[in-house]
Amino acid sequence: QGFRIAGNEWENFAVSRHFDLPAVFATSFRKPLDRALSQFRFECIEDRGCQIKDVHKWWDRRGDLWNVYTKTFADPPVGARNHFKGSEHSKQRREMMATAIDTLSKFHVVLSMEWLAYAAPQVKSILGFNDVSALTTRVRPHITQAKRDDGQEHNNLGSASIKKASWDPKEYLDAAQYKKMSEDLALDEILTEVARRMFLERLVCEDLGGGVPISNSNIHN
């Protein structure tokens, strides 16, 4: 009660205007390949509007998911997907990544889905939530459509601790598909590592909501 929250999953973040709003900005990252495979399972294998059961065919049709994190935070012009590969487009990729990192750095809260159990200090101090039990409670939208009885309602860390429920890309995908999807998500892999570092640095910085004091020193790169 008392919170006004607006959420977004698919639209790019309008860098030129959103930061003018009197709001607290928060986001979360999950390992890109894990996220993509989870979406395939959720939509297609569990029959939520997708009829494709072959991950190869599904991925070929879902170019909108390629480097979706980078596109979201860089908000590049239409057609940016054409710049994801090829040495002739390296300048455009550098510019996209620089914009995405700059945008992400302005967010008040940047979480890692694999480490949600460590997010409580930031969620409490910056977002103002007192009850943070939801951080380690497994949430599955539309679960009645495809119930999973795997005994993992509580996760000790975050998505990293629900191994029985998650599909491991290295086990589920053949080598060629694993390589292809990894390459199609290469920019997102880089941005995710940046986000995870931001999360860890802020975790130990008291002035950014962390709970571990640092003795009269700052974090340096």
Coordinates of C-alpha atoms in Angstrom, one line a residue:
Q1 CA 0.0 0.0 0.0
G2 CA 1.1 3.5 -0.7
F3 CA 3.3 2.6 -3.7
R4 CA 2.6 3.7 -7.3
I5 CA 4.4 1.3 -9.7
A6 CA 4.6 1.2 -13.4
G7 CA 6.2 -1.8 -15.1
N8 CA 7.5 -2.6 -18.5
E9 CA 8.9 -5.7 -20.1
W10 CA 9.0 -5.3 -23.9
E11 CA 9.3 -1.6 -24.8
N12 CA 12.6 0.2 -25.1
F13 CA 13.5 2.6 -22.3
A14 CA 13.2 6.2 -23.7
V15 CA 16.5 7.6 -22.5
S16 CA 15.7 11.1 -23.6
R17 CA 12.6 11.6 -21.4
H18 CA 12.1 9.0 -18.7
F19 CA 14.8 10.2 -16.4
D20 CA 13.0 13.5 -16.1
L21 CA 10.3 11.8 -14.2
P22 CA 10.2 12.1 -10.3
A23 CA 10.6 8.3 -10.0
V24 CA 12.8 5.6 -8.7
F25 CA 14.1 3.3 -11.5
A26 CA 14.6 -0.4 -10.9
T27 CA 15.4 -3.3 -13.1
S28 CA 16.6 -6.9 -13.0
F29 CA 18.8 -9.1 -15.1
R30 CA 18.9 -12.9 -15.6
K31 CA 21.5 -14.7 -17.6
P32 CA 20.4 -14.2 -21.2
L33 CA 20.6 -17.7 -22.5
D34 CA 18.8 -19.0 -19.4
R35 CA 16.1 -16.4 -19.8
A36 CA 15.6 -17.2 -23.5
L37 CA 15.3 -21.0 -22.9
S38 CA 12.9 -20.3 -20.0
Q39 CA 10.7 -18.2 -22.3
F40 CA 10.7 -21.0 -24.9
R41 CA 9.6 -23.5 -22.2
F42 CA 7.0 -21.1 -20.7
E43 CA 5.4 -20.1 -24.1
C44 CA 5.8 -23.2 -26.2
I45 CA 6.4 -26.3 -24.3
E46 CA 3.8 -25.4 -21.7
D47 CA 1.3 -24.3 -24.4
R48 CA 0.8 -20.6 -23.7
G49 CA 0.0 -19.4 -27.1
C50 CA 3.0 -20.9 -28.9
Q51 CA 2.7 -24.0 -31.1
I52 CA 6.4 -24.5 -31.9
K53 CA 8.0 -27.3 -30.0
D54 CA 11.4 -27.2 -31.7
V55 CA 13.7 -24.6 -30.1
H56 CA 15.7 -24.2 -33.4
K57 CA 12.6 -23.1 -35.3
W58 CA 11.4 -21.0 -32.4
W59 CA 14.7 -19.1 -32.0
D60 CA 14.9 -18.4 -35.8
R61 CA 11.5 -16.7 -35.5
R62 CA 12.2 -14.7 -32.4
G63 CA 14.7 -12.2 -33.6
D64 CA 13.0 -9.7 -31.3
L65 CA 14.7 -11.5 -28.4
W66 CA 18.2 -11.2 -29.7
N67 CA 20.1 -8.8 -27.5
V68 CA 16.8 -7.6 -26.0
Y69 CA 18.5 -6.2 -22.9
T70 CA 20.9 -4.1 -25.0
K71 CA 18.1 -2.8 -27.2
T72 CA 16.0 -2.0 -24.2
F73 CA 18.6 0.2 -22.5
A74 CA 20.2 1.7 -25.6
D75 CA 16.9 2.4 -27.4
P76 CA 18.6 2.3 -30.9
P77 CA 17.0 3.3 -34.2
V78 CA 14.8 0.8 -36.0
G79 CA 17.0 -1.8 -37.8
A80 CA 19.6 -2.1 -35.0
R81 CA 19.4 -5.9 -35.3
N82 CA 21.4 -5.6 -38.5
H83 CA 24.3 -4.2 -36.6
F84 CA 24.6 -7.1 -34.1
K85 CA 27.2 -8.9 -36.1
G86 CA 29.9 -8.1 -38.6
S87 CA 33.2 -6.2 -38.3
E88 CA 31.7 -3.4 -40.4
H89 CA 29.2 -2.7 -37.6
S90 CA 31.6 -2.7 -34.7
K91 CA 31.2 1.1 -34.2
Q92 CA 27.4 0.8 -33.9
R93 CA 27.8 -2.0 -31.4
R94 CA 30.2 0.0 -29.3
E95 CA 27.8 3.0 -29.4
M96 CA 24.8 0.8 -28.4
M97 CA 26.7 -0.8 -25.5
A98 CA 28.0 2.6 -24.3
T99 CA 24.5 4.0 -24.3
A100 CA 23.0 0.9 -22.6
I101 CA 25.7 1.0 -19.8
D102 CA 25.2 4.7 -19.3
T103 CA 21.4 4.3 -19.0
L104 CA 21.8 1.3 -16.6
S105 CA 24.1 3.2 -14.4
K106 CA 21.4 5.8 -13.8
F107 CA 19.0 3.3 -12.4
H108 CA 18.6 3.4 -8.7
V109 CA 18.3 -0.4 -8.3
V110 CA 19.9 -3.0 -10.6
L111 CA 19.3 -6.6 -9.4
S112 CA 20.6 -10.0 -10.5
M113 CA 17.9 -12.7 -10.6
E114 CA 20.5 -15.3 -9.6
W115 CA 21.3 -13.4 -6.4
L116 CA 18.0 -12.0 -5.2
A117 CA 18.6 -13.2 -1.7
Y118 CA 21.3 -10.6 -1.4
A119 CA 19.1 -7.8 -2.7
A120 CA 17.2 -7.0 0.5
P121 CA 19.3 -4.0 1.7
Q122 CA 18.8 -2.2 -1.6
V123 CA 15.1 -3.1 -1.9
K124 CA 14.5 -1.9 1.6
S125 CA 16.5 1.3 1.6
I126 CA 15.8 2.4 -2.0
L127 CA 12.4 1.0 -2.9
G128 CA 11.1 1.3 0.7
F129 CA 9.7 -2.3 1.0
N130 CA 9.9 -3.7 4.5
D131 CA 8.7 -7.2 3.7
V132 CA 11.3 -8.7 1.3
S133 CA 10.2 -12.3 1.6
A134 CA 9.1 -12.2 -2.0
L135 CA 12.7 -12.1 -3.1
T136 CA 13.1 -15.8 -2.2
T137 CA 9.6 -16.9 -3.0
R138 CA 9.2 -18.5 -6.4
V139 CA 6.7 -16.7 -8.5
R140 CA 5.3 -18.3 -11.7
P141 CA 2.7 -16.4 -13.7
H142 CA -0.3 -18.5 -14.9
I143 CA 1.0 -21.5 -13.0
T144 CA -2.4 -23.2 -13.1
Q145 CA -2.0 -23.6 -16.8
A146 CA 1.1 -25.8 -16.4
K147 CA 1.7 -26.7 -12.7
R148 CA 5.2 -27.8 -11.8
D149 CA 5.5 -30.1 -8.8
D150 CA 9.2 -29.9 -8.2
G151 CA 9.3 -29.0 -4.5
Q152 CA 11.1 -25.7 -5.0
E153 CA 8.6 -23.1 -3.9
H154 CA 11.4 -21.4 -1.9
N155 CA 14.7 -20.5 -3.4
N156 CA 17.6 -19.7 -1.2
L157 CA 19.5 -17.4 -3.6
G158 CA 17.2 -16.6 -6.5
S159 CA 16.9 -18.3 -9.9
A160 CA 20.3 -19.9 -9.3
S161 CA 18.8 -22.1 -6.6
I162 CA 15.9 -23.7 -8.5
K163 CA 18.0 -26.0 -10.6
K164 CA 15.4 -28.8 -10.6
A165 CA 12.9 -26.4 -12.1
S166 CA 15.2 -24.6 -14.6
W167 CA 16.5 -26.0 -17.9
D168 CA 20.2 -25.9 -18.2
P169 CA 21.0 -24.6 -21.8
K170 CA 24.1 -26.8 -22.0
E171 CA 22.1 -29.9 -21.3
Y172 CA 18.9 -29.0 -23.3
L173 CA 20.5 -27.5 -26.4
D174 CA 22.8 -29.2 -28.9
A175 CA 26.2 -27.8 -29.3
A176 CA 25.4 -25.9 -32.6
Q177 CA 22.2 -24.3 -31.2
Y178 CA 24.0 -23.4 -27.9
K179 CA 26.7 -21.6 -30.0
K180 CA 24.2 -19.9 -32.2
M181 CA 22.0 -18.6 -29.4
S182 CA 25.1 -17.5 -27.4
E183 CA 26.3 -15.5 -30.3
D184 CA 22.9 -14.0 -30.9
L185 CA 22.9 -12.9 -27.3
A186 CA 26.5 -11.8 -27.1
L187 CA 25.8 -8.1 -26.4
D188 CA 23.3 -9.1 -23.7
E189 CA 25.9 -11.3 -22.1
I190 CA 28.3 -8.4 -21.8
L191 CA 25.6 -6.0 -20.5
T192 CA 24.4 -8.6 -18.0
E193 CA 28.0 -8.9 -16.6
V194 CA 28.1 -5.2 -16.2
A195 CA 24.7 -5.2 -14.4
R196 CA 25.9 -8.0 -12.1
R197 CA 29.0 -6.0 -11.2
M198 CA 26.8 -2.9 -10.5
F199 CA 24.7 -5.0 -8.2
L200 CA 27.7 -6.3 -6.3
E201 CA 29.4 -2.9 -6.0
R202 CA 26.2 -1.3 -4.7
L203 CA 25.7 -4.2 -2.3
V204 CA 28.8 -3.2 -0.4
C205 CA 28.4 0.6 -0.7
E206 CA 26.4 2.0 2.1
D207 CA 25.5 5.2 0.3
L208 CA 23.9 3.1 -2.4
G209 CA 21.8 1.1 -0.1
G210 CA 24.2 -1.7 0.7
G211 CA 24.6 -3.1 4.2
V212 CA 28.3 -3.8 4.4
P213 CA 30.3 -0.8 5.5
I214 CA 33.6 0.0 3.7
S215 CA 36.4 1.5 5.9
N216 CA 37.0 5.0 4.7
S217 CA 37.5 4.1 1.1
N218 CA 35.8 4.1 -2.2
I219 CA 35.4 1.4 -4.8
H220 CA 37.7 1.9 -7.8
N221 CA 37.7 0.2 -11.1

